[in-house]
Amino acid sequence: MRNRIRLRFAISYLIFGFISIFIIFLVSSEMYKNVLLKDASDSLYRQSLIVANNSGREAFAKDDNSLERRLEQYCTANNSAIWLVDAEGKVMVSAGGTIVSDHPESIPEFNPEDFTSTEVNTGDFYGTLSEECITAVSPVTNGFKTLGYVIMHQPVGILLPLVNSMLRIGIISFAIIFPFSLIIVCCYLLFVEAPLRKIIKAAREYSDGNLTYHINVDSRDEMGYLADSLNTMSTKVNEMEETQKKFIANISHDFRSPLTCIKGYSQAIVDGTIPPEMMDKYLNIIIFETERLTDLTEDLLTLSNFELKGMNLNIEAFDINQAIKNTVASFEGICRQHYIQMELLFADRENLVKADSSKIQQVLHNLLDNAIKFSPDDSVITVETTRLSDKLRISVKDNGIGISKESLPKIWDRFYKSDSSRGMDKKGTGLGLSIVKDIISAHGETINVISTENAGTEFIFHLPLA
């Protein structure tokens, strides 16, 4: 691939050179010629005006032998031929025979209106010239009467050496610039191909499963940005792979532990190892572990549906106060058992929000369930709502064991349990907060946590007011 890119670049470079030469020889030469013709035509017309004003009237006024000599000198100095013709087109005086060899006695079909000062007039002048010339015509007047015309010719061939000279300059300039343009090739090899080779090598490493490979490109251009993006991508993919492995390990562990317990105690009951008076105790353990498996399965199904089908929200206006009261009521038994009080602080008697009521109730259930698990007996859990400009702030605060700074960024990860919480959260799946974050994110909001070890934890999220 590298050689093919180099070959294409070399071919493009050579094509550029050939096109440049073509432009210089054909396009530029024609352009130079047109510019010189225009300049020569303008200059010739100005000279014809001078001759018409200075010498033309003399030619028609009197017979002056010195006039032809002066015109010859003028023609020699300007590389041109001069004809003085009367109104009918008869040539009265001619000069510059060395420039234009022949002149007719009269000009057939002569029409001075065919020649204007703004146009470049070239040709054989009604067939009277043996070579292509530039022609300028200026009238000789006396008052309002036209006595005749001054016609000046200049061969186009005189301009060819100038055109060739300009072409030579262009070719020499190209011959100097073209080799120096190889610097572009060097820049390409240095700033494009070299980083590209590193990126191609990295792509091969990634395809072989080496996601830890790092692309060493330090430039600040697009190649550097691409390399940084690929490095970031490989890091995230590697982290996702590690997370997936950890996920599988955690779910295997969380399923294996209760299944092992259920199988062991069930086998012991069947075998008669457990005495009848102890059977109720172990049956309750089996039921407890079965509930753990049920909760884990439901949480996994919930997360799977979120990822595969997306979270379909049924947005409606509802009273968040009532949703909080209903959720708190479902924990009344366990709160009474542990002497935990629920303090509800509402901004208004009714707080209407726009959200999916069932999903928000699930968020509240998971947050309150966590707060109860990690709160000591005879403590208070506070649920508070606060009105902002266009949103409602909802917080769930406990006075429990808190979360360490090291664990705070990880609490949203699936199956994550901090070391300090494992003894208190025996039935938890480690998926509750992950589900909470997904639901709040689906509503276009964020959830934040403030926690201090041995002082408590507060979860805060916002919902738009209805």
Tab-separated table of C-alpha atoms in Angstrom:
chain	number	residue	atom	x	y	z
A	1	MET	CA	0.000	0.000	0.000
A	2	ARG	CA	2.820	2.364	0.889
A	3	ASN	CA	4.516	1.845	-2.498
A	4	ARG	CA	1.245	2.305	-4.367
A	5	ILE	CA	0.660	5.646	-2.657
A	6	ARG	CA	4.208	6.755	-3.463
A	7	LEU	CA	3.801	5.667	-7.092
A	8	ARG	CA	0.545	7.578	-7.424
A	9	PHE	CA	2.116	10.649	-5.894
A	10	ALA	CA	5.110	10.415	-8.271
A	11	ILE	CA	2.816	10.005	-11.289
A	12	SER	CA	0.748	12.990	-10.158
A	13	TYR	CA	3.943	15.003	-9.778
A	14	LEU	CA	5.085	14.142	-13.328
A	15	ILE	CA	1.638	14.905	-14.740
A	16	PHE	CA	1.818	18.261	-12.991
A	17	GLY	CA	5.165	18.890	-14.713
A	18	PHE	CA	3.851	17.985	-18.179
A	19	ILE	CA	0.745	20.117	-17.738
A	20	SER	CA	2.907	23.040	-16.597
A	21	ILE	CA	5.098	22.746	-19.726
A	22	PHE	CA	1.989	22.505	-21.910
A	23	ILE	CA	0.583	25.658	-20.328
A	24	ILE	CA	3.873	27.521	-20.765
A	25	PHE	CA	4.309	26.559	-24.444
A	26	LEU	CA	0.726	26.862	-25.676
A	27	VAL	CA	-1.364	28.942	-23.336
A	28	SER	CA	1.355	31.309	-22.150
A	29	SER	CA	2.825	31.852	-25.627
A	30	GLU	CA	-0.583	32.805	-26.996
A	31	MET	CA	-1.193	35.038	-24.023
A	32	TYR	CA	2.192	36.741	-24.412
A	33	LYS	CA	1.512	37.229	-28.128
A	34	ASN	CA	-1.901	38.796	-27.493
A	35	VAL	CA	-0.497	41.161	-24.877
A	36	LEU	CA	2.368	42.245	-27.152
A	37	LEU	CA	-0.009	42.674	-30.105
A	38	LYS	CA	-2.253	44.897	-28.020
A	39	ASP	CA	0.668	47.023	-26.799
A	40	ALA	CA	2.142	47.275	-30.310
A	41	SER	CA	-1.246	48.180	-31.822
A	42	ASP	CA	-1.830	50.948	-29.262
A	43	SER	CA	1.687	52.281	-29.801
A	44	LEU	CA	1.306	52.170	-33.608
A	45	TYR	CA	-2.009	54.027	-33.440
A	46	ARG	CA	-0.446	56.784	-31.304
A	47	GLN	CA	2.428	57.078	-33.777
A	48	SER	CA	-0.024	57.335	-36.698
A	49	LEU	CA	-1.793	60.197	-34.920
A	50	ILE	CA	1.536	61.996	-34.485
A	51	VAL	CA	2.405	61.565	-38.165
A	52	ALA	CA	-1.095	62.689	-39.202
A	53	ASN	CA	-0.859	65.856	-37.096
A	54	ASN	CA	2.756	66.734	-37.872
A	55	SER	CA	3.476	65.604	-41.429
A	56	GLY	CA	0.165	64.596	-42.956
A	57	ARG	CA	-1.082	68.119	-43.606
A	58	GLU	CA	2.246	69.045	-45.214
A	59	ALA	CA	1.908	66.207	-47.687
A	60	PHE	CA	-1.478	67.480	-48.853
A	61	ALA	CA	-0.623	71.166	-48.661
A	62	LYS	CA	2.579	71.339	-50.746
A	63	ASP	CA	5.165	69.275	-52.463
A	64	ASP	CA	7.957	68.811	-49.928
A	65	ASN	CA	10.914	66.640	-50.983
A	66	SER	CA	12.178	66.413	-47.425
A	67	LEU	CA	8.899	64.846	-46.197
A	68	GLU	CA	9.655	61.399	-47.583
A	69	ARG	CA	13.121	61.495	-46.051
A	70	ARG	CA	11.719	62.406	-42.637
A	71	LEU	CA	9.160	59.627	-42.886
A	72	GLU	CA	11.879	57.115	-43.797
A	73	GLN	CA	13.806	58.077	-40.697
A	74	TYR	CA	10.650	57.753	-38.639
A	75	CYS	CA	9.933	54.298	-40.083
A	76	THR	CA	13.462	53.086	-39.431
A	77	ALA	CA	13.285	54.237	-35.822
A	78	ASN	CA	9.919	52.514	-35.224
A	79	ASN	CA	10.242	49.391	-37.430
A	80	SER	CA	7.162	50.357	-39.402
A	81	ALA	CA	6.010	51.431	-42.875
A	82	ILE	CA	3.965	54.610	-43.540
A	83	TRP	CA	1.537	55.223	-46.400
A	84	LEU	CA	-0.148	58.546	-46.989
A	85	VAL	CA	-3.345	57.995	-49.021
A	86	ASP	CA	-6.009	60.409	-50.205
A	87	ALA	CA	-9.711	60.067	-49.493
A	88	GLU	CA	-10.184	57.686	-52.473
A	89	GLY	CA	-7.452	55.318	-51.281
A	90	LYS	CA	-4.697	56.380	-53.715
A	91	VAL	CA	-1.192	56.084	-52.205
A	92	MET	CA	0.487	59.501	-52.448
A	93	VAL	CA	3.629	58.962	-50.318
A	94	SER	CA	5.155	55.759	-48.938
A	95	ALA	CA	8.089	55.165	-46.633
A	96	GLY	CA	9.619	52.150	-44.908
A	97	GLY	CA	10.221	49.960	-47.931
A	98	THR	CA	12.783	47.964	-45.963
A	99	ILE	CA	10.067	46.998	-43.482
A	100	VAL	CA	7.212	46.357	-45.939
A	101	SER	CA	8.691	45.711	-49.389
A	102	ASP	CA	5.815	46.641	-51.715
A	103	HIS	CA	3.044	49.199	-51.764
A	104	PRO	CA	0.165	49.475	-54.254
A	105	GLU	CA	-0.694	52.596	-56.187
A	106	SER	CA	-4.205	52.486	-54.724
A	107	ILE	CA	-6.016	50.453	-52.117
A	108	PRO	CA	-9.135	48.718	-53.472
A	109	GLU	CA	-12.223	48.711	-51.244
A	110	PHE	CA	-10.426	50.854	-48.656
A	111	ASN	CA	-12.756	51.672	-45.755
A	112	PRO	CA	-11.215	53.566	-42.814
A	113	GLU	CA	-14.141	52.540	-40.586
A	114	ASP	CA	-12.732	48.988	-40.569
A	115	PHE	CA	-9.910	50.229	-38.348
A	116	THR	CA	-10.529	51.502	-34.823
A	117	SER	CA	-8.122	52.572	-32.142
A	118	THR	CA	-9.501	50.089	-29.576
A	119	GLU	CA	-9.058	46.938	-31.669
A	120	VAL	CA	-5.966	45.011	-32.716
A	121	ASN	CA	-6.082	45.012	-36.541
A	122	THR	CA	-3.871	42.374	-38.154
A	123	GLY	CA	-3.831	40.836	-41.605
A	124	ASP	CA	-2.665	41.502	-45.203
A	125	PHE	CA	-4.560	44.826	-45.532
A	126	TYR	CA	-6.993	44.054	-48.346
A	127	GLY	CA	-4.467	41.704	-49.954
A	128	THR	CA	-1.835	44.411	-50.472
A	129	LEU	CA	0.736	42.964	-48.025
A	130	SER	CA	2.811	39.830	-48.457
A	131	GLU	CA	2.975	39.124	-44.699
A	132	GLU	CA	0.770	39.562	-41.648
A	133	CYS	CA	1.044	43.071	-40.213
A	134	ILE	CA	-0.475	45.244	-37.539
A	135	THR	CA	-2.219	48.206	-39.168
A	136	ALA	CA	-3.230	51.566	-37.716
A	137	VAL	CA	-5.200	54.249	-39.639
A	138	SER	CA	-5.496	57.902	-38.616
A	139	PRO	CA	-7.268	60.634	-40.627
A	140	VAL	CA	-5.539	63.826	-41.881
A	141	THR	CA	-8.018	66.666	-41.408
A	142	ASN	CA	-8.203	70.365	-42.185
A	143	GLY	CA	-11.030	71.910	-40.222
A	144	PHE	CA	-13.990	69.604	-40.776
A	145	LYS	CA	-12.642	68.217	-44.041
A	146	THR	CA	-10.760	64.903	-44.293
A	147	LEU	CA	-7.834	65.305	-46.685
A	148	GLY	CA	-6.609	61.717	-46.493
A	149	TYR	CA	-5.226	59.089	-44.131
A	150	VAL	CA	-1.980	58.019	-42.543
A	151	ILE	CA	-1.660	54.226	-42.670
A	152	MET	CA	1.099	52.568	-40.642
A	153	HIS	CA	2.089	48.887	-40.861
A	154	GLN	CA	4.274	46.869	-38.532
A	155	PRO	CA	5.045	43.183	-39.316
A	156	VAL	CA	3.815	40.745	-36.669
A	157	GLY	CA	7.041	38.766	-37.128
A	158	ILE	CA	8.956	41.554	-35.406
A	159	LEU	CA	7.192	40.578	-32.152
A	160	LEU	CA	8.122	36.868	-32.335
A	161	PRO	CA	11.600	37.329	-30.801
A	162	LEU	CA	9.966	39.077	-27.832
A	163	VAL	CA	7.468	36.218	-27.458
A	164	ASN	CA	10.277	33.660	-27.646
A	165	SER	CA	12.266	35.654	-25.105
A	166	MET	CA	9.361	35.660	-22.657
A	167	LEU	CA	8.861	31.932	-23.263
A	168	ARG	CA	12.510	31.300	-22.489
A	169	ILE	CA	12.127	33.214	-19.236
A	170	GLY	CA	9.077	31.106	-18.385
A	171	ILE	CA	10.871	27.833	-19.205
A	172	ILE	CA	13.954	28.823	-17.214
A	173	SER	CA	11.744	29.804	-14.250
A	174	PHE	CA	9.918	26.470	-14.479
A	175	ALA	CA	13.208	24.564	-14.733
A	176	ILE	CA	14.307	26.240	-11.499
A	177	ILE	CA	10.986	25.954	-9.621
A	178	PHE	CA	10.089	22.379	-10.619
A	179	PRO	CA	13.049	20.700	-8.851
A	180	PHE	CA	12.495	22.875	-5.789
A	181	SER	CA	8.880	21.732	-5.726
A	182	LEU	CA	10.270	18.344	-4.706
A	183	ILE	CA	10.177	19.878	-1.247
A	184	ILE	CA	6.429	19.200	-1.410
A	185	VAL	CA	7.197	15.498	-1.912
A	186	CYS	CA	9.548	15.542	1.066
A	187	CYS	CA	6.911	17.288	3.194
A	188	TYR	CA	4.385	14.663	2.119
A	189	LEU	CA	6.737	11.834	3.082
A	190	LEU	CA	7.546	13.477	6.417
A	191	PHE	CA	4.172	14.808	7.521
A	192	VAL	CA	1.705	12.473	5.787
A	193	GLU	CA	3.193	9.143	4.780
A	194	ALA	CA	5.335	8.547	7.873
A	195	PRO	CA	2.432	9.092	10.327
A	196	LEU	CA	0.153	7.154	7.975
A	197	ARG	CA	2.483	4.153	8.121
A	198	LYS	CA	2.329	4.254	11.913
A	199	ILE	CA	-1.464	4.433	11.833
A	200	ILE	CA	-1.636	1.488	9.376
A	201	LYS	CA	0.639	-0.537	11.642
A	202	ALA	CA	-1.568	0.325	14.612
A	203	ALA	CA	-4.663	-0.795	12.680
A	204	ARG	CA	-2.984	-4.146	12.047
A	205	GLU	CA	-2.095	-4.449	15.736
A	206	TYR	CA	-5.693	-3.679	16.725
A	207	SER	CA	-7.044	-6.226	14.232
A	208	ASP	CA	-4.713	-8.819	15.795
A	209	GLY	CA	-6.176	-8.044	19.215
A	210	ASN	CA	-3.330	-5.906	20.589
A	211	LEU	CA	-5.452	-3.045	21.925
A	212	THR	CA	-2.628	-1.747	24.124
A	213	TYR	CA	-0.560	-0.637	21.096
A	214	HIS	CA	0.139	3.108	21.180
A	215	ILE	CA	0.601	5.271	18.068
A	216	ASN	CA	3.565	7.593	18.559
A	217	VAL	CA	2.588	10.636	16.441
A	218	ASP	CA	3.362	13.971	18.116
A	219	SER	CA	2.234	16.391	15.392
A	220	ARG	CA	-0.581	18.883	16.037
A	221	ASP	CA	-2.193	18.507	12.617
A	222	GLU	CA	-4.958	16.230	11.318
A	223	MET	CA	-2.660	13.184	11.415
A	224	GLY	CA	-1.850	13.857	15.041
A	225	TYR	CA	-5.535	14.279	15.808
A	226	LEU	CA	-6.320	10.991	14.030
A	227	ALA	CA	-3.572	9.196	15.941
A	228	ASP	CA	-4.821	10.595	19.269
A	229	SER	CA	-8.375	9.550	18.379
A	230	LEU	CA	-7.232	6.007	17.573
A	231	ASN	CA	-5.204	5.843	20.781
A	232	THR	CA	-8.247	6.987	22.745
A	233	MET	CA	-10.450	4.505	20.895
A	234	SER	CA	-8.093	1.595	21.571
A	235	THR	CA	-7.879	2.562	25.243
A	236	LYS	CA	-11.666	2.706	25.570
A	237	VAL	CA	-12.171	-0.538	23.651
A	238	ASN	CA	-9.571	-2.193	25.861
A	239	GLU	CA	-11.340	-0.852	28.944
A	240	MET	CA	-14.666	-2.087	27.567
A	241	GLU	CA	-13.147	-5.516	26.996
A	242	GLU	CA	-11.802	-5.563	30.537
A	243	THR	CA	-15.184	-4.372	31.802
A	244	GLN	CA	-16.906	-7.112	29.820
A	245	LYS	CA	-14.597	-9.744	31.279
A	246	LYS	CA	-15.205	-8.346	34.747
A	247	PHE	CA	-18.942	-8.202	34.030
A	248	ILE	CA	-18.992	-11.880	33.048
A	249	ALA	CA	-16.884	-12.802	36.074
A	250	ASN	CA	-19.154	-10.835	38.425
A	251	ILE	CA	-22.389	-12.190	37.015
A	252	SER	CA	-20.989	-15.725	37.123
A	253	HIS	CA	-20.028	-15.210	40.760
A	254	ASP	CA	-23.381	-13.620	41.675
A	255	PHE	CA	-25.254	-16.498	40.098
A	256	ARG	CA	-22.954	-19.249	41.343
A	257	SER	CA	-23.065	-18.252	45.028
A	258	PRO	CA	-26.862	-18.439	45.519
A	259	LEU	CA	-27.163	-21.466	43.230
A	260	THR	CA	-24.503	-23.304	45.222
A	261	CYS	CA	-26.275	-22.383	48.449
A	262	ILE	CA	-29.690	-23.452	47.136
A	263	LYS	CA	-28.331	-26.729	45.756
A	264	GLY	CA	-26.396	-27.549	48.922
A	265	TYR	CA	-29.236	-26.921	51.341
A	266	SER	CA	-31.813	-28.580	49.083
A	267	GLN	CA	-29.615	-31.675	48.770
A	268	ALA	CA	-29.122	-31.691	52.547
A	269	ILE	CA	-32.893	-31.529	53.122
A	270	VAL	CA	-33.515	-34.370	50.636
A	271	ASP	CA	-30.768	-36.501	52.154
A	272	GLY	CA	-32.096	-35.912	55.657
A	273	THR	CA	-28.824	-34.346	56.790
A	274	ILE	CA	-30.710	-31.369	58.204
A	275	PRO	CA	-32.964	-32.330	61.150
A	276	PRO	CA	-36.685	-31.451	60.891
A	277	GLU	CA	-36.520	-28.835	63.645
A	278	MET	CA	-33.846	-26.893	61.616
A	279	MET	CA	-35.606	-27.223	58.259
A	280	ASP	CA	-37.521	-23.913	58.476
A	281	LYS	CA	-34.291	-22.030	58.987
A	282	TYR	CA	-32.632	-23.444	55.866
A	283	LEU	CA	-35.788	-23.169	53.795
A	284	ASN	CA	-35.815	-19.436	54.599
A	285	ILE	CA	-32.188	-19.240	53.440
A	286	ILE	CA	-33.170	-20.946	50.169
A	287	ILE	CA	-36.043	-18.482	49.717
A	288	PHE	CA	-33.698	-15.567	50.430
A	289	GLU	CA	-31.175	-16.750	47.844
A	290	THR	CA	-33.997	-17.355	45.351
A	291	GLU	CA	-35.142	-13.766	45.815
A	292	ARG	CA	-31.561	-12.648	45.171
A	293	LEU	CA	-31.539	-14.551	41.903
A	294	THR	CA	-34.933	-13.094	40.969
A	295	ASP	CA	-33.756	-9.529	41.654
A	296	LEU	CA	-30.541	-10.114	39.744
A	297	THR	CA	-32.403	-11.567	36.757
A	298	GLU	CA	-34.885	-8.682	36.700
A	299	ASP	CA	-32.115	-6.091	36.859
A	300	LEU	CA	-30.203	-7.807	34.063
A	301	LEU	CA	-33.338	-7.949	31.904
A	302	THR	CA	-33.957	-4.262	32.578
A	303	LEU	CA	-30.428	-3.283	31.515
A	304	SER	CA	-30.600	-5.603	28.491
A	305	ASN	CA	-33.846	-4.004	27.328
A	306	PHE	CA	-32.340	-0.538	27.752
A	307	GLU	CA	-29.376	-1.460	25.535
A	308	LEU	CA	-31.098	-3.565	22.871
A	309	LYS	CA	-34.379	-1.736	22.407
A	310	GLY	CA	-33.493	1.643	23.796
A	311	MET	CA	-35.393	3.215	26.638
A	312	ASN	CA	-38.916	4.025	25.496
A	313	LEU	CA	-40.151	6.816	27.746
A	314	ASN	CA	-43.790	7.637	28.292
A	315	ILE	CA	-43.411	11.336	29.098
A	316	GLU	CA	-46.357	12.772	30.981
A	317	ALA	CA	-47.142	15.331	33.647
A	318	PHE	CA	-47.492	13.819	37.126
A	319	ASP	CA	-47.137	14.823	40.759
A	320	ILE	CA	-43.680	13.812	41.972
A	321	ASN	CA	-44.851	14.286	45.590
A	322	GLN	CA	-47.340	11.441	45.218
A	323	ALA	CA	-44.729	9.233	43.507
A	324	ILE	CA	-42.360	9.814	46.448
A	325	LYS	CA	-45.105	9.027	48.977
A	326	ASN	CA	-46.016	5.792	47.182
A	327	THR	CA	-42.373	4.685	47.043
A	328	VAL	CA	-41.786	5.516	50.713
A	329	ALA	CA	-44.900	3.560	51.671
A	330	SER	CA	-43.436	0.400	50.068
A	331	PHE	CA	-40.540	0.545	52.581
A	332	GLU	CA	-42.733	1.123	55.635
A	333	GLY	CA	-42.238	-2.387	57.040
A	334	ILE	CA	-38.437	-2.470	56.905
A	335	CYS	CA	-38.213	1.130	58.173
A	336	ARG	CA	-40.353	0.213	61.182
A	337	GLN	CA	-38.180	-2.852	61.775
A	338	HIS	CA	-34.972	-0.748	61.893
A	339	TYR	CA	-36.538	2.357	63.463
A	340	ILE	CA	-35.694	4.447	60.401
A	341	GLN	CA	-37.704	7.617	59.838
A	342	MET	CA	-38.537	9.080	56.400
A	343	GLU	CA	-38.558	12.876	56.314
A	344	LEU	CA	-40.333	14.351	53.273
A	345	LEU	CA	-39.700	18.022	52.480
A	346	PHE	CA	-41.744	19.205	49.497
A	347	ALA	CA	-41.351	22.582	47.787
A	348	ASP	CA	-45.163	22.785	47.270
A	349	ARG	CA	-48.199	20.711	48.038
A	350	GLU	CA	-48.148	19.579	44.418
A	351	ASN	CA	-45.061	19.462	42.181
A	352	LEU	CA	-45.915	18.561	38.597
A	353	VAL	CA	-43.003	17.337	36.474
A	354	LYS	CA	-42.697	16.041	32.914
A	355	ALA	CA	-41.154	12.562	32.909
A	356	ASP	CA	-41.910	8.843	32.746
A	357	SER	CA	-43.631	8.258	36.086
A	358	SER	CA	-42.926	4.500	36.254
A	359	LYS	CA	-39.227	4.955	35.438
A	360	ILE	CA	-38.831	7.800	37.950
A	361	GLN	CA	-40.571	5.678	40.578
A	362	GLN	CA	-37.978	2.960	39.865
A	363	VAL	CA	-35.215	5.552	40.383
A	364	LEU	CA	-36.735	6.592	43.713
A	365	HIS	CA	-37.148	2.941	44.760
A	366	ASN	CA	-33.490	2.113	44.035
A	367	LEU	CA	-32.180	5.239	45.778
A	368	LEU	CA	-34.337	4.690	48.882
A	369	ASP	CA	-33.431	0.979	48.923
A	370	ASN	CA	-29.725	1.916	48.951
A	371	ALA	CA	-30.265	4.571	51.632
A	372	ILE	CA	-32.048	2.093	53.909
A	373	LYS	CA	-29.394	-0.629	53.422
A	374	PHE	CA	-26.539	1.642	54.426
A	375	SER	CA	-28.250	3.606	57.219
A	376	PRO	CA	-27.872	2.598	60.856
A	377	ASP	CA	-30.875	1.829	63.014
A	378	ASP	CA	-32.730	4.759	64.529
A	379	SER	CA	-31.643	7.211	61.774
A	380	VAL	CA	-33.378	9.613	59.375
A	381	ILE	CA	-33.578	9.534	55.573
A	382	THR	CA	-34.586	12.826	53.947
A	383	VAL	CA	-36.303	13.179	50.572
A	384	GLU	CA	-36.452	16.833	49.528
A	385	THR	CA	-37.728	18.718	46.488
A	386	THR	CA	-36.674	22.257	45.579
A	387	ARG	CA	-38.085	24.446	42.824
A	388	LEU	CA	-35.580	26.075	40.479
A	389	SER	CA	-36.378	28.323	37.502
A	390	ASP	CA	-37.737	25.643	35.174
A	391	LYS	CA	-36.788	22.426	36.958
A	392	LEU	CA	-37.397	20.552	40.167
A	393	ARG	CA	-34.440	19.389	42.246
A	394	ILE	CA	-34.947	16.033	43.996
A	395	SER	CA	-32.506	14.747	46.595
A	396	VAL	CA	-32.355	11.565	48.687
A	397	LYS	CA	-30.084	11.932	51.703
A	398	ASP	CA	-29.111	9.419	54.396
A	399	ASN	CA	-26.837	9.419	57.437
A	400	GLY	CA	-25.215	6.084	56.688
A	401	ILE	CA	-21.704	4.780	56.203
A	402	GLY	CA	-20.977	7.037	53.193
A	403	ILE	CA	-18.790	6.318	50.187
A	404	SER	CA	-15.028	6.715	50.003
A	405	LYS	CA	-13.448	9.103	47.468
A	406	GLU	CA	-11.853	6.151	45.659
A	407	SER	CA	-15.219	4.438	45.233
A	408	LEU	CA	-17.297	7.468	44.168
A	409	PRO	CA	-16.402	7.329	40.437
A	410	LYS	CA	-17.116	3.569	40.345
A	411	ILE	CA	-20.549	3.404	41.974
A	412	TRP	CA	-22.270	3.691	38.572
A	413	ASP	CA	-20.428	0.632	37.234
A	414	ARG	CA	-22.396	-2.569	36.974
A	415	PHE	CA	-21.891	-5.074	39.801
A	416	TYR	CA	-19.669	-2.651	41.682
A	417	LYS	CA	-19.799	-2.891	45.484
A	418	SER	CA	-17.388	-1.058	47.750
A	419	ASP	CA	-15.590	-3.073	50.353
A	420	SER	CA	-17.348	-1.225	53.173
A	421	SER	CA	-20.804	-2.012	51.763
A	422	ARG	CA	-20.436	-5.724	51.072
A	423	GLY	CA	-21.310	-6.791	54.610
A	424	MET	CA	-24.454	-4.619	54.717
A	425	ASP	CA	-25.702	-5.251	51.138
A	426	LYS	CA	-26.030	-9.025	51.093
A	427	LYS	CA	-29.027	-9.078	48.803
A	428	GLY	CA	-27.942	-6.275	46.444
A	429	THR	CA	-27.024	-7.012	42.840
A	430	GLY	CA	-24.753	-4.042	42.229
A	431	LEU	CA	-26.942	-2.975	39.291
A	432	GLY	CA	-29.325	-0.535	40.989
A	433	LEU	CA	-27.302	2.654	40.542
A	434	SER	CA	-26.396	1.704	36.970
A	435	ILE	CA	-30.119	1.462	36.173
A	436	VAL	CA	-30.737	4.794	37.941
A	437	LYS	CA	-28.092	6.552	35.849
A	438	ASP	CA	-29.444	5.081	32.585
A	439	ILE	CA	-32.993	6.243	33.371
A	440	ILE	CA	-31.958	9.765	34.345
A	441	SER	CA	-29.689	10.026	31.263
A	442	ALA	CA	-32.573	8.918	29.032
A	443	HIS	CA	-34.527	11.916	30.379
A	444	GLY	CA	-31.684	14.204	29.295
A	445	GLU	CA	-30.618	14.910	32.875
A	446	THR	CA	-27.700	13.999	35.144
A	447	ILE	CA	-27.527	12.563	38.635
A	448	ASN	CA	-24.886	13.677	41.139
A	449	VAL	CA	-23.712	12.275	44.432
A	450	ILE	CA	-22.238	13.961	47.516
A	451	SER	CA	-20.834	11.641	50.158
A	452	THR	CA	-18.598	11.652	53.216
A	453	GLU	CA	-17.436	8.482	54.920
A	454	ASN	CA	-19.303	7.768	58.167
A	455	ALA	CA	-21.439	10.882	57.619
A	456	GLY	CA	-23.903	9.975	54.882
A	457	THR	CA	-24.662	10.201	51.194
A	458	GLU	CA	-26.911	12.465	49.109
A	459	PHE	CA	-28.092	11.700	45.542
A	460	ILE	CA	-29.396	14.677	43.541
A	461	PHE	CA	-31.157	14.786	40.171
A	462	HIS	CA	-33.428	17.238	38.326
A	463	LEU	CA	-36.631	16.935	36.315
A	464	PRO	CA	-38.331	19.570	34.138
A	465	LEU	CA	-41.398	21.224	35.628
A	466	ALA	CA	-44.707	20.676	33.851
